[in-house]
Short mmCIF file of C-alpha atoms in Angstrom, two decimals:
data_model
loop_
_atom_site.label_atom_id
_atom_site.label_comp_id
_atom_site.label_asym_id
_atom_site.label_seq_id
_atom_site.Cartn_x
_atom_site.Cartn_y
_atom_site.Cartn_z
CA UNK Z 29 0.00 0.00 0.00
CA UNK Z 30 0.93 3.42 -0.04
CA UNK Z 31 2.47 4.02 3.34
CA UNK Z 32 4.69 0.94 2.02
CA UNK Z 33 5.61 2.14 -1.25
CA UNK Z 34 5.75 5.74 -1.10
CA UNK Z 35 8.81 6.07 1.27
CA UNK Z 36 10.61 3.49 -0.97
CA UNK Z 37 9.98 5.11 -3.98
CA UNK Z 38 11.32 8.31 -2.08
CA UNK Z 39 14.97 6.74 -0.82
CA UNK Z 40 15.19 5.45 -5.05
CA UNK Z 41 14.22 8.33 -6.14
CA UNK Z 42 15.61 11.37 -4.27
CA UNK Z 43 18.45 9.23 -2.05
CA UNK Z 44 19.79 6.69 -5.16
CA UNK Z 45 19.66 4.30 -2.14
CA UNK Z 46 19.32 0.04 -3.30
CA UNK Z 47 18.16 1.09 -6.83
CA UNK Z 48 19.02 -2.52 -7.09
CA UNK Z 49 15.88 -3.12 -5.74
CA UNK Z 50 12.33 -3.85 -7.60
CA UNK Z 51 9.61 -2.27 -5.16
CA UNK Z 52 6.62 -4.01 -6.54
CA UNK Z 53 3.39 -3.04 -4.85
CA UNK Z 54 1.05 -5.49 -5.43
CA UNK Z 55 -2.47 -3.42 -5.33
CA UNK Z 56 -0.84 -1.74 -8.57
CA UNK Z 57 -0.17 -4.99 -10.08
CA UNK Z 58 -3.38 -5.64 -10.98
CA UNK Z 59 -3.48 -3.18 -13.67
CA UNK Z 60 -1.52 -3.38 -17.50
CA UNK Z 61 0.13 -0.49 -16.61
CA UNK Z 62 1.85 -0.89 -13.82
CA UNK Z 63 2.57 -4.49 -15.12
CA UNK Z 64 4.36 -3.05 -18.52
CA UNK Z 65 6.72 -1.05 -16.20
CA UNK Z 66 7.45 -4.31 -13.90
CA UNK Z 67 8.98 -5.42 -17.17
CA UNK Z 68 11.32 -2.77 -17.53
CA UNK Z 69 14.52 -1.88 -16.14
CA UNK Z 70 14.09 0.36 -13.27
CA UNK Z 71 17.13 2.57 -11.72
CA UNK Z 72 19.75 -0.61 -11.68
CA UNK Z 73 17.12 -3.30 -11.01
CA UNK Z 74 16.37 -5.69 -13.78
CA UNK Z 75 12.74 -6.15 -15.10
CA UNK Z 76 10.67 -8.68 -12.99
CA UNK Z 77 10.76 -11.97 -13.98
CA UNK Z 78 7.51 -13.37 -16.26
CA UNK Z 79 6.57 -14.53 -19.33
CA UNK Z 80 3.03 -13.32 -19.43
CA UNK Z 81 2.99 -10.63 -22.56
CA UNK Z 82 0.79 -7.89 -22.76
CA UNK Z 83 -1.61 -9.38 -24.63
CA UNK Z 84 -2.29 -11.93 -22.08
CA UNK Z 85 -2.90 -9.43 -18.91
CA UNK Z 86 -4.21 -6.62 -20.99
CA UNK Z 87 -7.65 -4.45 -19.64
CA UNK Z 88 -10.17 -6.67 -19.07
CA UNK Z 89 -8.19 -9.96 -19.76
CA UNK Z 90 -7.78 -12.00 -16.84
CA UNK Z 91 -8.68 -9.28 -14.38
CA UNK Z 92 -9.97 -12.43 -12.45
CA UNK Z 93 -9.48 -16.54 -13.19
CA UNK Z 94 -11.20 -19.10 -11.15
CA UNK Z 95 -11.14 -22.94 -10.16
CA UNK Z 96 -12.51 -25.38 -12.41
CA UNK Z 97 -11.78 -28.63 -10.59
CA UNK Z 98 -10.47 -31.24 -13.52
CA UNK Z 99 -7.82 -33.45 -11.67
CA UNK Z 100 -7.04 -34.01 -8.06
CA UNK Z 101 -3.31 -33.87 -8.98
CA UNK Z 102 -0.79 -31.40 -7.95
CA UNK Z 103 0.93 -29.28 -10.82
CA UNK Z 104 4.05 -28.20 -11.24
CA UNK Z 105 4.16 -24.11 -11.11
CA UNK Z 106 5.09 -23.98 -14.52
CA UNK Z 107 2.45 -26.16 -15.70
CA UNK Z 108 -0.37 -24.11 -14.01
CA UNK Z 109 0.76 -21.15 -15.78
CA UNK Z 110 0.64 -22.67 -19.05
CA UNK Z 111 -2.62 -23.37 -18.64
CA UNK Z 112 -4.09 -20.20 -17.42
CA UNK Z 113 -2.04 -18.12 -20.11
CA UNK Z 114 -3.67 -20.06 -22.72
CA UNK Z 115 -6.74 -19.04 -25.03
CA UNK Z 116 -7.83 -22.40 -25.90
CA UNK Z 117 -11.27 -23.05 -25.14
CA UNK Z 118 -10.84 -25.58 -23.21
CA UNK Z 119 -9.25 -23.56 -20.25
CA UNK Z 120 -11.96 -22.16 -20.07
CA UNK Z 121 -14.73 -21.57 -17.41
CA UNK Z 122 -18.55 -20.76 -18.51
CA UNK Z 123 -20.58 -19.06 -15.64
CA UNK Z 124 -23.81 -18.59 -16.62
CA UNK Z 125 -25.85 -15.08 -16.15
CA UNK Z 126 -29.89 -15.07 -15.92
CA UNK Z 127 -31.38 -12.80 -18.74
CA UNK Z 128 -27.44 -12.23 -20.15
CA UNK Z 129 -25.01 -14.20 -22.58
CA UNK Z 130 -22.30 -16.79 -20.28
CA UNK Z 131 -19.23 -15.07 -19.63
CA UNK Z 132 -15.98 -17.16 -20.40
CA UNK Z 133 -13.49 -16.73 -17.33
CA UNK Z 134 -9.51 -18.42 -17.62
CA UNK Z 135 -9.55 -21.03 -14.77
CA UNK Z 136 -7.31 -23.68 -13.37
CA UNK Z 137 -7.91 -27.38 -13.18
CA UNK Z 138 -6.35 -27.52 -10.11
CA UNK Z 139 -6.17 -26.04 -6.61
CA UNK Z 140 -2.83 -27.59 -5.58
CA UNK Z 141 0.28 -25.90 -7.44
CA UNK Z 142 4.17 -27.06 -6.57
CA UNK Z 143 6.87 -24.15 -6.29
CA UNK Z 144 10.67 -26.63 -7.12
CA UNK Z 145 13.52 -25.36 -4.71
CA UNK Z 146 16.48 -25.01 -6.89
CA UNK Z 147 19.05 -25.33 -3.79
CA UNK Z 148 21.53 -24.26 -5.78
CA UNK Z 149 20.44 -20.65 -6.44
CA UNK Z 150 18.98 -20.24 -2.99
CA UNK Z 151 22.40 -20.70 -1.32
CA UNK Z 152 23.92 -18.70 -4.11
CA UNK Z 153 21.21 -15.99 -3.89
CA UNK Z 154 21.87 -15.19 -0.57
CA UNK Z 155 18.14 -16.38 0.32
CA UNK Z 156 19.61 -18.85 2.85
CA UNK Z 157 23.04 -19.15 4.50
CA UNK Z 158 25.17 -22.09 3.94
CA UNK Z 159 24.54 -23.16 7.60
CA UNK Z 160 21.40 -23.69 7.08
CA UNK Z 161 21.45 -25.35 3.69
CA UNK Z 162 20.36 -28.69 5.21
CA UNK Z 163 16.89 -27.39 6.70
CA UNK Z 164 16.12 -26.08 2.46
CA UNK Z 165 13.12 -28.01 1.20
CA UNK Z 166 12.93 -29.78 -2.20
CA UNK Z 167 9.72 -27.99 -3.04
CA UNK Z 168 7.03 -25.71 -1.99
CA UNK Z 169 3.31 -27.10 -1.88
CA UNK Z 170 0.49 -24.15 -2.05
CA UNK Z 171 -3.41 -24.68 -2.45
CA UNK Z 172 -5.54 -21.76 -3.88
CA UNK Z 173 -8.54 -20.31 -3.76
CA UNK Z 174 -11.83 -20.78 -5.39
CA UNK Z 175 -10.46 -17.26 -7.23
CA UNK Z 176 -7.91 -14.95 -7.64
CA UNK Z 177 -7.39 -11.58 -9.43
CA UNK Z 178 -4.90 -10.46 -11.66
CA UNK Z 179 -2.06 -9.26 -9.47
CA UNK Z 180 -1.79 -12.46 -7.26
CA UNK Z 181 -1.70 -14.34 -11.19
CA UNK Z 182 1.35 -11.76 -11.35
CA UNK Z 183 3.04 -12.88 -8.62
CA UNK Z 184 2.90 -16.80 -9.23
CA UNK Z 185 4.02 -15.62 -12.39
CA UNK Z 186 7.03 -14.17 -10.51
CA UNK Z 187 7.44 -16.97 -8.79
CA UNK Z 188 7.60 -19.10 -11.49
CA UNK Z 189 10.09 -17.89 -13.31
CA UNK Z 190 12.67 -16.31 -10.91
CA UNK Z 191 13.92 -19.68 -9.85
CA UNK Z 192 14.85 -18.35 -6.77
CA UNK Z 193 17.70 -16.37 -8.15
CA UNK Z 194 16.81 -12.91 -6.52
CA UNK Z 195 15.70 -12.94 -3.04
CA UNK Z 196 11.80 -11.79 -2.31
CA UNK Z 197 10.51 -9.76 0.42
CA UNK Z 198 6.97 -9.08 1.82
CA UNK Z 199 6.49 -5.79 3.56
CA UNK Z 200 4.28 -7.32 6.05
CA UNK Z 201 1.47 -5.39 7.35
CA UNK Z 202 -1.35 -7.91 6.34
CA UNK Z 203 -2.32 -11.69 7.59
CA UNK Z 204 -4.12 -12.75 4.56
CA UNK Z 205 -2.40 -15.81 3.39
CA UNK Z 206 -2.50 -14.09 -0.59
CA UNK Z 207 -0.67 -11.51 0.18
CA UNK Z 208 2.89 -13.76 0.73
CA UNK Z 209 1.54 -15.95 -2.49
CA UNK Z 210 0.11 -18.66 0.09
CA UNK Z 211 3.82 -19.29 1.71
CA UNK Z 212 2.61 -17.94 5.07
CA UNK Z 213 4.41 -20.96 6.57
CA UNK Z 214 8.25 -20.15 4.13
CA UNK Z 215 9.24 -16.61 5.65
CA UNK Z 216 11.79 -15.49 7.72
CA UNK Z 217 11.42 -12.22 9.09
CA UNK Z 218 14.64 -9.67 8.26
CA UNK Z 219 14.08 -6.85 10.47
CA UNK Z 220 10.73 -5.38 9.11
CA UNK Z 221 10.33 -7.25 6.04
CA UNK Z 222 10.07 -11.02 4.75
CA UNK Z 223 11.68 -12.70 3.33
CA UNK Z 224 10.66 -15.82 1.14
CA UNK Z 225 12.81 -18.66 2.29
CA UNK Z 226 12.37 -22.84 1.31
CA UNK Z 227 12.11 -23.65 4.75
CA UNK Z 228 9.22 -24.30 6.28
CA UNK Z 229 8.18 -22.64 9.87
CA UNK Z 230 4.46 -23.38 10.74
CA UNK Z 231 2.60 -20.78 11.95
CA UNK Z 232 1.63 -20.75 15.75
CA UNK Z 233 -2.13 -20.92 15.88
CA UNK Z 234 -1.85 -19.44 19.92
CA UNK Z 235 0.53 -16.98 18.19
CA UNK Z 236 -0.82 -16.19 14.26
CA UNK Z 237 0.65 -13.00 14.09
CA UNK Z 238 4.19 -13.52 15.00
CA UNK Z 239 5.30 -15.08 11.02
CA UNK Z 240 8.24 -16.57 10.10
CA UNK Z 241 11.31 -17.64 11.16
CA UNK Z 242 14.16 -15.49 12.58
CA UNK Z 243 17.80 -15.57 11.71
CA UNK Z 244 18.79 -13.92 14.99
CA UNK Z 245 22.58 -13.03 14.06
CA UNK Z 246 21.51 -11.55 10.65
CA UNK Z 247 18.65 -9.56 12.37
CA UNK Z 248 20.62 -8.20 14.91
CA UNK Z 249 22.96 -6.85 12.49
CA UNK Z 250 19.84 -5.13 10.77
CA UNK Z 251 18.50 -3.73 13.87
CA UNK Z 252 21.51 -2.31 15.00
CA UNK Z 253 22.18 -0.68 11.54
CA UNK Z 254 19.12 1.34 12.09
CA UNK Z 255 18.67 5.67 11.85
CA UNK Z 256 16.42 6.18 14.15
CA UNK Z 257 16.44 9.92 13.01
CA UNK Z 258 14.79 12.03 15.96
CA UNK Z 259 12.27 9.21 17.22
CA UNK Z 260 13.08 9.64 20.52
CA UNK Z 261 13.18 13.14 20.73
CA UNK Z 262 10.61 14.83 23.27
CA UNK Z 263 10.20 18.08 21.43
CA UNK Z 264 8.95 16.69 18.35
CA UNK Z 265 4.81 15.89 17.61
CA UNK Z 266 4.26 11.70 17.44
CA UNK Z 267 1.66 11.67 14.80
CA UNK Z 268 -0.65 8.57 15.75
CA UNK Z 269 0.71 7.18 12.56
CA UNK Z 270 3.91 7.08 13.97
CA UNK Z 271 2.68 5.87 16.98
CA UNK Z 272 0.76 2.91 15.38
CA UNK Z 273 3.46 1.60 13.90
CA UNK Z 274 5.48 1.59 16.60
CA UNK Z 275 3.33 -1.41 17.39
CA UNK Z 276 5.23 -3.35 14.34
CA UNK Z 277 8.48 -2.12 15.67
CA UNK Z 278 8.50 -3.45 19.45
CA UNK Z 279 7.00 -6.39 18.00
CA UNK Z 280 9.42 -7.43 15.92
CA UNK Z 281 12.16 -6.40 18.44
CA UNK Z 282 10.40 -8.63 20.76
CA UNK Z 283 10.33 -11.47 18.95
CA UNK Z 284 14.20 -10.94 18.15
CA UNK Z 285 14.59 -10.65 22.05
CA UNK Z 286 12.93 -13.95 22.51
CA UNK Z 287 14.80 -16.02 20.03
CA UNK Z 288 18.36 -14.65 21.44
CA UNK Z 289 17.43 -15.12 24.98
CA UNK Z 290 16.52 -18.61 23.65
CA UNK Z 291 20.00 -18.73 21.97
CA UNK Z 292 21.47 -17.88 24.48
CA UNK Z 293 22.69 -14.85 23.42
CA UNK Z 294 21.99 -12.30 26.42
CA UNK Z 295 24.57 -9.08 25.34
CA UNK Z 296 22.83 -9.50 22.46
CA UNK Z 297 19.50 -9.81 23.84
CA UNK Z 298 20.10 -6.81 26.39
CA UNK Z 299 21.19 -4.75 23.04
CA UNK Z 300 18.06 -5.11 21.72
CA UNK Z 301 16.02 -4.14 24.86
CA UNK Z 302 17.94 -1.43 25.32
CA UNK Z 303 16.88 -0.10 22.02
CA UNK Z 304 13.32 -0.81 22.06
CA UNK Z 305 13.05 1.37 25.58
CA UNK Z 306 15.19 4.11 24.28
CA UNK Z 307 14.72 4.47 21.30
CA UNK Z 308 11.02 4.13 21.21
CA UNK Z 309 9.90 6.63 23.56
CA UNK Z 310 7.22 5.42 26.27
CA UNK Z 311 5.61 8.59 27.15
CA UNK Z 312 5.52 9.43 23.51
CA UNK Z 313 4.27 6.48 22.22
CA UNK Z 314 1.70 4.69 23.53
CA UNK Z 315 0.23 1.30 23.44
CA UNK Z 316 2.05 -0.11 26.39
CA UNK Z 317 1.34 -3.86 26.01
CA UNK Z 318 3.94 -3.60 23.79
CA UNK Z 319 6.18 -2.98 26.28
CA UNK Z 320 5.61 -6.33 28.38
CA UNK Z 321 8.13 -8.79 26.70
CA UNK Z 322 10.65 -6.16 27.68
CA UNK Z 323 10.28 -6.35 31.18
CA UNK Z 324 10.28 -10.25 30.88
CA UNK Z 325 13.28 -9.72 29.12
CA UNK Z 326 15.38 -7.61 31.46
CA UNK Z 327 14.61 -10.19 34.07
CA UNK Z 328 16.04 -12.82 32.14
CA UNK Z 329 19.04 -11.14 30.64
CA UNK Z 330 20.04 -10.58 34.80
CA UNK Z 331 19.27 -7.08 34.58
CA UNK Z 332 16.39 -6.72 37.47
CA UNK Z 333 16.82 -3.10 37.99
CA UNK Z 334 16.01 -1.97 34.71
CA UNK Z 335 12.64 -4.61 34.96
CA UNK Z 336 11.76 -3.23 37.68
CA UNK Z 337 12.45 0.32 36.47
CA UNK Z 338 10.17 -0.36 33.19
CA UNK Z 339 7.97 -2.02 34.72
CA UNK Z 340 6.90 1.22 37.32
CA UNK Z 341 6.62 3.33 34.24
CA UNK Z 342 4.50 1.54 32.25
CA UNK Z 343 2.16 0.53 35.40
CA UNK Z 344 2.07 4.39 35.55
CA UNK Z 345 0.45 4.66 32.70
CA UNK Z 346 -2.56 2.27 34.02
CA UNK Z 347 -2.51 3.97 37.44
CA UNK Z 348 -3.05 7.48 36.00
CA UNK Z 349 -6.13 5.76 33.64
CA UNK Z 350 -7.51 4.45 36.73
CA UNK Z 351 -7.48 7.31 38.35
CA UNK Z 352 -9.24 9.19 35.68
CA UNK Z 353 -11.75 6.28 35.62
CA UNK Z 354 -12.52 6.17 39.52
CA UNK Z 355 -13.37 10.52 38.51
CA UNK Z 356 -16.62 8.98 36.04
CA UNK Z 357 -20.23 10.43 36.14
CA UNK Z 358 -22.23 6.64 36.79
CA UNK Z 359 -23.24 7.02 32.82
CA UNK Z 360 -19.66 7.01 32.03
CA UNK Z 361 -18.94 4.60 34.09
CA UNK Z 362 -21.14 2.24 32.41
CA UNK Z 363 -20.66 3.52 28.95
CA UNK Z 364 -16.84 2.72 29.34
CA UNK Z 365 -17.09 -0.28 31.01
CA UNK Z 366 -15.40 -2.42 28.30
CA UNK Z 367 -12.11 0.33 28.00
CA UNK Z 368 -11.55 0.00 31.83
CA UNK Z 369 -11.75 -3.90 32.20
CA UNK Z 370 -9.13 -3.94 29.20
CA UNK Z 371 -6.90 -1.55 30.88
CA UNK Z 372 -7.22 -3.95 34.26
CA UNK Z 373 -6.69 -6.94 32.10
CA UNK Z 374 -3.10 -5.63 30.78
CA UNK Z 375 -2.37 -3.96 34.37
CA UNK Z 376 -2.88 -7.44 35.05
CA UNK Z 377 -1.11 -8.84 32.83
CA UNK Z 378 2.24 -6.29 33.34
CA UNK Z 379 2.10 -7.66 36.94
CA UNK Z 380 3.11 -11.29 35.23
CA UNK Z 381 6.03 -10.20 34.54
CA UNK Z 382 7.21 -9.80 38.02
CA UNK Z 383 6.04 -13.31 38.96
CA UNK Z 384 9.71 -14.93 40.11
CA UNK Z 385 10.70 -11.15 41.62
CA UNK Z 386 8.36 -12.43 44.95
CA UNK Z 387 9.61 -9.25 47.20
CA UNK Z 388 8.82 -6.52 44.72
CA UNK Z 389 5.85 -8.49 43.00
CA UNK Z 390 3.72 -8.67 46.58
CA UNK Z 391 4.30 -5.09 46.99
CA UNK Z 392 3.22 -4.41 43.25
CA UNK Z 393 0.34 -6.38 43.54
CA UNK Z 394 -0.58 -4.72 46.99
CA UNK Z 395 -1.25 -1.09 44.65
CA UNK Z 396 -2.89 -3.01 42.33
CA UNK Z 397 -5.51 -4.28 44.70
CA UNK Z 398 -6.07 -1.46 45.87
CA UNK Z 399 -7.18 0.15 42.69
CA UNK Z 400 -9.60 -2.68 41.83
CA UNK Z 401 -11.10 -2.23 45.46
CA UNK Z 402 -11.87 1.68 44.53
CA UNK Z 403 -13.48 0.54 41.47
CA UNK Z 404 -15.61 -2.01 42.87
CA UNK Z 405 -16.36 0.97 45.42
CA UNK Z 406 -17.78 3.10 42.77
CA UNK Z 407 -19.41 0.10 40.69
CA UNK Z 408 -21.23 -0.66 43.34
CA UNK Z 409 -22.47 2.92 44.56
CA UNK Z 410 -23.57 3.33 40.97
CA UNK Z 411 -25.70 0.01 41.76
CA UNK Z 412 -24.42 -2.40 38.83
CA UNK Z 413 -20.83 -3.66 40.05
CA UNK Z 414 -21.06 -6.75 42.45
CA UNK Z 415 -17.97 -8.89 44.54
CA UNK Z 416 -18.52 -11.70 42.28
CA UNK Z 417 -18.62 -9.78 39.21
CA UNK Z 418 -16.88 -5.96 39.16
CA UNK Z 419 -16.77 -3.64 35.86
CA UNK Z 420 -13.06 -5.45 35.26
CA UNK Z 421 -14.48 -8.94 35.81
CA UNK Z 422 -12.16 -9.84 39.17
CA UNK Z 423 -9.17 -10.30 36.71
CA UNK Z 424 -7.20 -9.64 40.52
CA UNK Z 425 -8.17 -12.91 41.54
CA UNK Z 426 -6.06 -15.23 39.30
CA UNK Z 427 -3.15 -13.60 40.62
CA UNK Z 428 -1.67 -15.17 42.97
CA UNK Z 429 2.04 -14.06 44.87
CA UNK Z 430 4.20 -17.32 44.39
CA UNK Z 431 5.23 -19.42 47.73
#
């Protein structure tokens, strides 16, 4: 989309930086246009790879192709597209209109396509790194949908012809298994973007939107080679844009956190938390669930102080909305019911962090019952709030101080 495209399109243009790079933004590529100047050398980048001609992707020609079930057997990606770039008749789908003449559509006879893995141009791609040449797949299976429109036709075309001999990224931003070409389960996530790898990391269903794999050496590297321009300067006006993506940011630093705490790899791991608290300004920012893994994280990196530390600023943040809350008229009490229990639930949830810190989690969890006893105070002089069932739904009880 455009918040995607537009700011690469801007370091091409006006900063000449990785004209190497095709920036392909797939809403676009659903239109001739755009598709005749995919096929064209851009900057230093060479034209996309596809064999589709004009002719065959034109206005109105294949703006959409659907499933027209005539074998149960899996093709080979080069196979499928021969088929749905052909005008034979036979390809063919008829779908009937009351009152109106049928309307031909260019189908597929199958639903189950097969991507090869030419190991040989992964490793020397770059795509993968030698040491992990032996978890590379021999193929890639993918199952469609009943439909598809012309841009994701585009992009198996891409697929199909590039042989894995330049490396792919996904921006991210979406969950919707088309947008990554049905490979959900074959990314690896570089930083911000992903990148299409042949080796295969199931999705957590508890977890759906943490994607891909991490190469937590190579992401480090990318992290740490990061301008963060004037982010974390207090002077300057955080845009809610800004702010909402910061959610994509701590997340993915989180998840890099995670995997070299899991490695092993605490420097590295207390790096990384470091950044995400400086660098990414609390006050400024916002959404402070985001913050959570970070306090986790001190702990186990052996840095208590600074849990403890991040921890007290974030609860802050949940005090002062308490406070505010236990100030509400009985209508708005009521009428923001569902915004306070929320806030409780990641108070809450903040204090489960602090689980194995027993000295300063007791005390924690002291201010924290006191809160919910105001609010059940106020629910129930307003008359609806009850002990077994307070505006934040007793979400104090299933905390418990350990032995």
């Amino acid at each position: 989309g455009d918040n995607d495209t537009f700011g690469m399109w801007y370091m091409q243009e006006v900063e000449h930086y990785r004209t190497d790079v095709r920036v392909i933004n797939t809403s676009l590529l659903g239109t001739d246009w755009y598709i005749d100047q995919m096929k064209c050398k851009a900057y230093t980048s060479d034209p996309i790879p596809s064999e589709l001609v004009h002719s065959q992707y034109a206005y109105g020609v294949r703006d959409a192709i659907y499933f027209d079930q005539k074998t149960d057997k899996i093709w080979n990606i080069k196979d499928f597209m021969k088929w749905v770039s052909s005008d034979d008749p036979s390809t063919k789908l008829e779908i009937e209109r009351e009152g109106a003449p049928s309307q031909f559509y260019s189908s597929y006879p199958t639903d189950r396509i097969r991507i090869p893995v030419n190991k040989e141009n992964v490793l020397k791609s770059g795509v993968v790194k030698p040491e992990d040449a032996d978890k590379i797949v021999d193929y890639i299976d993918i199952k469609l949908p009943f439909g598809m429109g012309k841009n994701r036709l585009m992009m198996l075309d891409i697929i199909a012809n590039n042989d894995w001999k330049r490396p792919i990224y996904f921006t991210g931003g979406s969950y919707s298994d088309d947008e990554y070409i049905w490979m959900r389960d074959y990314l690896q996530l570089d930083g911000l973007a992903y990148k299409l790898v042949p080796i295969r990391t199931p999705i957590d269903k508890d977890n759906p939107y943490d994607m891909g794999r991490i190469d937590s050496d190579l992401m480090y590297k990318i992290v740490k080679s990061w301008d963060w321009g004037n982010m974390d300067d207090p002077n300057i006006y955080h845009d809610p844009e800004t702010r909402r993506n910061s959610i994509v940011f701590r997340g993915n630093l989180a998840r890099l956190t995670e995997t070299l705490i899991a490695e092993d790899k605490l420097d590295k791991a207390k790096d990384i938390i470091d950044i995400a608290t400086t660098r990414i300004p609390i006050n400024h920012i916002g959404y402070y669930f985001t913050l959570e893994p970070f306090i986790s994280g001190y702990y186990a990196v052996k840095e208590p102080e600074k849990a403890r530390q991040l921890f007290l600023e974030v609860a802050r943040k949940y005090q002062e909305k308490v406070e505010y809350y236990l100030t509400f008229s009985q209508l708005n009490f009521i009428r923001l019911s569902d915004e306070i229990a929320y806030d409780l639930r990641r108070y809450q949830v903040l204090l489960l962090s602090l689980i194995e810190d027993r000295a300063f989690f007791k005390k924690q969890k002291a201010i924290y019952d006191d809160y919910i006893d105001r609010l059940k105070k106020l629910g129930k002089a307003y008359g609806f709030a009850t002990e077994e069932e307070p505006s934040a739904n007793d979400q104090e009880d299933s905390l418990q101080a350990p032995d």
